[in-house]
Amino acid sequence: MFLTITTTGTAERPATDLGFLLHKHPDKTQRFSTSHGVAHVFYPEASAERCTAALLLEIDAVALVRRNRGKGAAPGGAPHLALAQYVNDRPYAASSLLAVALSTVFSSALKGQCKARPELPGHALPLRVEVPALPARGGTELVARLFEPLGWTVTARTVPLDETFPEWGDSRYVRLTLEGELRLAEALRHLYVLLPVLDDAKHYWVAPDEVDKLLRSGEGWLENHPEQLLITSRFLARRRSLTRDALDRLELARLAEADDTEAEELDNAVDETSDTEDKPIPLAVQRREAILEALRGAGASRVLDLGCGQGQLVGALLQEPRFTDIVGVDVSMRALQFAARRLRLERMPERQAARVKLLQGSLAYTDSRLNGYDAAVLSEVIEHVDPPRLPALEYAVFGAARPATVVVTTPNVEYNVRWETLPAGHVRHADHRFEWTRQEFRAWADAVAERHGYAVEFRPVGPDDPEVGPPTQMAVFRSAGNTPDTTTSTTEKEAAA
């Protein structure tokens, strides 16, 4: 198996910086033992103008058969099938075995780490990746569908079975060239996931931890890839339980991975109900204050922020001593790491830090760590979830965790006509799966409350337009016996009356 990565450079940024990124010196030939053979890294060319790193993987076919003995052995010892275990394309065609070698040999580069030059991994490079023989179940069309959405210019040529006998037709292999300007870590993660996807085979046992490997390498691009289902299914060897797990976690990962620029522009728009100095109060600030007001009114001290993202609400909760136990939950480790930096958890006084925890978890699954809390908040979360997956989220929060109070906020689609910068018929954010009218939100909330034994009241957030209502709608659920504090706000029912 063979793969090359080439970049070009300038006087300010020589191409040989590729050696720093890969942690492999261009003047050396290096050898590495992997679980399936020996990998060699060398540089066919290395100058300031152009540098190419090559990875050659020599598969030990005999050792591979011995390691897999008993797993799919030829029934009855059929000689032609037994021979196929030794005579096959594994030593030559890029597959999951090459992906494993990539992760072993270039582990630091895959993580975006460079101790010698820590600034380098953040820069995009002009890259050219060449794979001479790549099995592609789906042909050149599928190759393009997988790589082009990631920013690559794709050249994939089908390899004939035998050039001497063109009448035999084409093989299932392609000669692949990828060109684009990307960070090296991104490029390696694309290859790590998509090489076995194109081969549509895993040459090693697929355990549940493969889901974590997929999500780590797919973070930032797989959440919104148009071929997400195919990629996930093939990478996990079509194991349904693992595929469902990965898809559920990817669904919720979009909450943190999506760029919130559009939503922030609207949230920070001018509010006609500004403060006394006529400065606009951003809608995001009003929403957080409305949530805090609801939590104060409920007498909550132990609070869950479900889908906490970058930790804005967690930070606001920390500012009030009444909230003694604050837990932020998100499916994305990147979002949680960003939240930790934003909150400066490492520099926080010990007593203050003891009040807050950040947990990775999927809201599509029940989680015993979330039981026993006074309140939970789902702030601008549900609209990012595909409607068929809402029942799973509903049960995890209202049926299993069962906090005494649940606060849910979501956009009011009726108010969208008031945003001058929002084109007609568009949702506020490209990742929103839906935006509900007040009637639709009320119907959903009433049904959830009835199914799980809660009472619910509705409150406006932002200016309550007499024709289209507020920009954000909020529902406050209270379990039986948890009496609402009606002095802190006016419900929608009372406003209508």
Short mmCIF file of C-alpha atoms in Angstrom, two decimals, residues 55-308:
data_model
loop_
_atom_site.label_atom_id
_atom_site.label_comp_id
_atom_site.label_asym_id
_atom_site.label_seq_id
_atom_site.Cartn_x
_atom_site.Cartn_y
_atom_site.Cartn_z
CA LEU A 55 3.92 6.20 3.44
CA LEU A 56 4.59 2.63 2.31
CA LEU A 57 2.88 -0.16 4.22
CA GLU A 58 4.16 -3.72 3.80
CA ILE A 59 1.46 -6.15 4.88
CA ASP A 60 2.48 -9.44 6.45
CA ALA A 61 -0.21 -11.58 4.78
CA VAL A 62 0.75 -14.76 6.69
CA ALA A 63 0.65 -13.02 10.08
CA LEU A 64 -2.68 -11.43 9.14
CA VAL A 65 -4.20 -14.85 8.40
CA ARG A 66 -2.82 -16.33 11.61
CA ARG A 67 -4.20 -13.45 13.64
CA ASN A 68 -7.65 -13.90 12.09
CA ARG A 69 -7.66 -17.68 12.24
CA GLY A 70 -11.08 -18.88 13.31
CA LYS A 71 -12.75 -15.66 12.13
CA GLY A 72 -14.42 -16.49 8.87
CA ALA A 73 -12.25 -19.46 7.94
CA ALA A 74 -13.12 -21.25 4.74
CA PRO A 75 -15.93 -23.73 5.43
CA GLY A 76 -14.84 -27.32 5.00
CA GLY A 77 -11.33 -26.14 4.25
CA ALA A 78 -12.18 -25.35 0.60
CA PRO A 79 -8.74 -24.97 -1.02
CA HIS A 80 -9.62 -22.06 -3.31
CA LEU A 81 -11.01 -20.07 -0.36
CA ALA A 82 -8.07 -20.96 1.84
CA LEU A 83 -5.71 -19.71 -0.87
CA ALA A 84 -7.67 -16.45 -1.06
CA GLN A 85 -6.61 -15.69 2.50
CA TYR A 86 -3.02 -15.41 1.26
CA VAL A 87 -3.51 -14.20 -2.32
CA ASN A 88 -5.58 -11.00 -2.25
CA ASP A 89 -5.32 -7.23 -2.68
CA ARG A 90 -4.46 -6.38 0.93
CA PRO A 91 -0.71 -5.80 0.37
CA TYR A 92 -1.38 -3.44 -2.56
CA ALA A 93 -4.70 -1.57 -2.34
CA ALA A 94 -5.33 1.18 0.22
CA SER A 95 -7.84 0.01 2.81
CA SER A 96 -8.64 0.12 6.51
CA LEU A 97 -5.16 -1.30 7.14
CA LEU A 98 -3.59 1.81 5.61
CA ALA A 99 -5.95 3.95 7.72
CA VAL A 100 -4.68 2.16 10.84
CA ALA A 101 -1.08 2.82 9.74
CA LEU A 102 -1.90 6.51 9.23
CA SER A 103 -3.23 6.79 12.77
CA THR A 104 -0.20 4.92 14.17
CA VAL A 105 2.60 6.62 12.26
CA PHE A 106 1.14 10.13 12.07
CA SER A 107 -0.74 10.16 15.39
CA SER A 108 0.46 13.63 16.47
CA ALA A 109 -0.28 15.14 13.07
CA LEU A 110 -3.75 13.58 13.09
CA LYS A 111 -4.43 15.30 16.42
CA GLY A 112 -3.14 18.63 15.12
CA GLN A 113 -0.16 18.69 17.49
CA CYS A 114 3.35 19.96 16.77
CA LYS A 115 5.60 20.53 19.80
CA ALA A 116 8.48 22.01 17.81
CA ARG A 117 6.30 24.51 15.89
CA PRO A 118 2.94 24.72 17.69
CA GLU A 119 1.65 27.41 15.32
CA LEU A 120 1.95 25.23 12.20
CA PRO A 121 -1.07 22.89 12.63
CA GLY A 122 -3.46 25.84 12.49
CA HIS A 123 -2.37 26.88 8.99
CA ALA A 124 -3.99 25.56 5.83
CA LEU A 125 -1.52 24.20 3.27
CA PRO A 126 -1.76 23.57 -0.47
CA LEU A 127 -1.95 19.78 -0.38
CA ARG A 128 -1.88 17.05 -2.99
CA VAL A 129 -2.65 13.49 -1.87
CA GLU A 130 -2.09 10.57 -4.24
CA VAL A 131 -3.21 6.98 -3.76
CA PRO A 132 -2.23 4.76 -6.72
CA ALA A 133 -4.61 1.89 -5.91
CA LEU A 134 -7.77 2.45 -3.94
CA PRO A 135 -10.71 0.01 -3.86
CA ALA A 136 -13.88 2.00 -4.50
CA ARG A 137 -17.18 0.16 -4.09
CA GLY A 138 -19.37 2.74 -5.78
CA GLY A 139 -16.86 3.85 -8.39
CA THR A 140 -15.46 7.26 -9.17
CA GLU A 141 -18.85 8.89 -8.61
CA LEU A 142 -18.86 7.85 -4.96
CA VAL A 143 -15.26 8.99 -4.52
CA ALA A 144 -16.31 12.47 -5.65
CA ARG A 145 -19.40 12.46 -3.43
CA LEU A 146 -17.28 11.66 -0.40
CA PHE A 147 -14.35 14.04 -0.87
CA GLU A 148 -15.69 17.06 -2.79
CA PRO A 149 -17.96 18.32 0.04
CA LEU A 150 -14.81 18.50 2.20
CA GLY A 151 -13.10 21.02 -0.08
CA TRP A 152 -11.06 18.66 -2.23
CA THR A 153 -10.67 18.78 -6.00
CA VAL A 154 -10.98 15.11 -6.91
CA THR A 155 -9.38 13.26 -9.81
CA ALA A 156 -10.30 9.57 -9.79
CA ARG A 157 -9.45 7.33 -12.71
CA THR A 158 -10.64 3.74 -12.88
CA VAL A 159 -7.84 1.18 -13.18
CA PRO A 160 -8.43 -1.42 -15.94
CA LEU A 161 -8.26 -5.09 -15.03
CA ASP A 162 -5.48 -5.57 -17.55
CA GLU A 163 -4.31 -2.92 -19.99
CA THR A 164 -3.25 -5.68 -22.36
CA PHE A 165 -6.82 -6.99 -22.53
CA PRO A 166 -9.12 -3.93 -22.55
CA GLU A 167 -12.10 -6.17 -23.33
CA TRP A 168 -11.91 -7.44 -19.75
CA GLY A 169 -13.19 -4.07 -18.59
CA ASP A 170 -12.40 -2.04 -15.49
CA SER A 171 -11.50 -3.17 -12.01
CA ARG A 172 -13.07 -1.86 -8.82
CA TYR A 173 -9.89 0.15 -8.11
CA VAL A 174 -9.22 3.81 -8.82
CA ARG A 175 -6.11 5.95 -8.97
CA LEU A 176 -6.96 8.86 -6.69
CA THR A 177 -5.57 12.40 -6.57
CA LEU A 178 -6.89 14.95 -4.10
CA GLU A 179 -5.93 18.64 -4.24
CA GLY A 180 -6.99 21.37 -1.88
CA GLU A 181 -5.96 23.94 0.70
CA LEU A 182 -6.62 22.39 4.11
CA ARG A 183 -4.97 21.90 7.46
CA LEU A 184 -2.92 18.72 7.45
CA ALA A 185 -4.81 17.29 10.44
CA GLU A 186 -8.09 17.71 8.54
CA ALA A 187 -6.67 15.93 5.49
CA LEU A 188 -5.41 12.99 7.56
CA ARG A 189 -8.76 12.64 9.35
CA HIS A 190 -10.58 12.60 6.01
CA LEU A 191 -8.32 9.80 4.80
CA TYR A 192 -8.54 7.85 8.07
CA VAL A 193 -12.33 7.69 7.81
CA LEU A 194 -12.92 7.50 4.06
CA LEU A 195 -10.31 4.95 2.97
CA PRO A 196 -12.12 2.06 4.73
CA VAL A 197 -15.47 3.53 3.68
CA LEU A 198 -14.54 3.27 0.00
CA ASP A 199 -13.17 -0.24 0.50
CA ASP A 200 -16.42 -1.06 2.37
CA ALA A 201 -14.52 -3.51 4.55
CA LYS A 202 -12.73 -3.59 7.88
CA HIS A 203 -9.86 -6.05 8.07
CA TYR A 204 -9.95 -6.14 11.85
CA TRP A 205 -12.56 -6.61 14.58
CA VAL A 206 -14.95 -3.68 14.87
CA ALA A 207 -15.53 -3.01 18.58
CA PRO A 208 -17.80 -0.36 20.16
CA ASP A 209 -14.83 2.00 20.58
CA GLU A 210 -14.84 2.38 16.77
CA VAL A 211 -17.75 4.80 17.28
CA ASP A 212 -15.52 7.07 19.36
CA LYS A 213 -12.76 6.84 16.74
CA LEU A 214 -15.22 7.81 14.01
CA LEU A 215 -16.60 10.76 15.97
CA ARG A 216 -13.13 12.02 16.89
CA SER A 217 -11.89 11.91 13.32
CA GLY A 218 -15.20 13.11 11.89
CA GLU A 219 -15.55 16.03 14.29
CA GLY A 220 -16.17 19.26 12.42
CA TRP A 221 -17.12 17.71 9.07
CA LEU A 222 -19.07 14.47 9.39
CA GLU A 223 -21.95 16.14 11.26
CA ASN A 224 -23.13 17.85 8.06
CA HIS A 225 -21.70 15.60 5.34
CA PRO A 226 -24.36 14.74 2.71
CA GLU A 227 -23.22 11.07 2.79
CA GLN A 228 -23.20 10.83 6.58
CA LEU A 229 -25.35 7.70 6.72
CA LEU A 230 -23.27 5.79 4.17
CA ILE A 231 -19.98 6.84 5.79
CA THR A 232 -21.15 5.88 9.27
CA SER A 233 -22.61 2.54 8.22
CA ARG A 234 -19.60 1.43 6.19
CA PHE A 235 -17.00 2.64 8.70
CA LEU A 236 -18.73 0.62 11.42
CA ALA A 237 -18.93 -2.50 9.22
CA ARG A 238 -22.71 -2.09 8.89
CA ARG A 239 -23.27 -3.01 12.55
CA ARG A 240 -26.70 -1.53 13.20
CA SER A 241 -26.39 -0.86 16.92
CA LEU A 242 -23.07 0.98 16.48
CA THR A 243 -24.39 2.90 13.49
CA ARG A 244 -27.48 4.05 15.42
CA ASP A 245 -25.29 5.13 18.32
CA ALA A 246 -22.99 7.14 16.05
CA LEU A 247 -25.86 8.78 14.14
CA ASP A 248 -27.59 9.84 17.35
CA ARG A 249 -24.40 11.39 18.66
CA LEU A 250 -23.70 13.10 15.33
CA GLU A 251 -27.22 14.51 15.32
CA LEU A 252 -26.65 16.26 18.61
CA ALA A 253 -23.07 17.21 17.78
CA ARG A 254 -24.43 19.72 15.28
CA LEU A 255 -25.63 21.79 18.22
CA ALA A 256 -22.05 22.60 19.14
CA GLU A 257 -20.34 22.31 15.76
CA ALA A 258 -22.67 24.57 13.79
CA ASP A 259 -21.45 28.11 13.21
CA ASP A 260 -23.78 30.37 15.19
CA THR A 261 -23.02 33.51 13.19
CA GLU A 262 -26.48 33.77 11.66
CA ALA A 263 -28.23 33.22 14.96
CA GLU A 264 -25.92 35.63 16.78
CA GLU A 265 -26.63 38.36 14.22
CA LEU A 266 -30.33 38.02 14.96
CA ASP A 267 -29.86 37.56 18.71
CA ASN A 268 -27.84 40.77 18.86
CA ALA A 269 -30.28 42.77 16.77
CA VAL A 270 -31.74 45.99 18.16
CA ASP A 271 -34.46 45.42 20.74
CA GLU A 272 -37.16 48.03 20.90
CA THR A 273 -37.46 47.45 24.67
CA SER A 274 -33.92 48.63 25.43
CA ASP A 275 -32.62 49.92 28.71
CA THR A 276 -32.89 53.49 29.91
CA GLU A 277 -29.75 54.55 28.04
CA ASP A 278 -31.34 53.39 24.77
CA LYS A 279 -28.69 50.74 24.25
CA PRO A 280 -30.01 47.57 22.63
CA ILE A 281 -30.23 44.48 24.80
CA PRO A 282 -29.24 41.44 22.71
CA LEU A 283 -31.89 38.75 22.51
CA ALA A 284 -29.32 36.18 23.72
CA VAL A 285 -28.91 38.20 26.93
CA GLN A 286 -32.66 38.52 27.39
CA ARG A 287 -33.05 34.79 26.89
CA ARG A 288 -30.44 33.96 29.53
CA GLU A 289 -32.06 36.37 31.99
CA ALA A 290 -35.50 34.84 31.34
CA ILE A 291 -34.07 31.38 32.02
CA LEU A 292 -32.38 32.56 35.23
CA GLU A 293 -35.64 34.18 36.33
CA ALA A 294 -37.49 30.90 35.80
CA LEU A 295 -34.85 28.97 37.75
CA ARG A 296 -34.95 31.48 40.62
CA GLY A 297 -38.73 31.25 40.71
CA ALA A 298 -38.51 27.46 40.89
CA GLY A 299 -36.10 27.67 43.83
CA ALA A 300 -33.58 25.53 41.96
CA SER A 301 -30.04 25.18 43.24
CA ARG A 302 -28.82 22.09 41.32
CA VAL A 303 -29.14 22.79 37.59
CA LEU A 304 -28.42 20.92 34.33
CA ASP A 305 -27.60 22.87 31.15
CA LEU A 306 -28.36 20.28 28.46
CA GLY A 307 -26.65 21.09 25.18
CA CYS A 308 -24.47 23.65 26.93
#
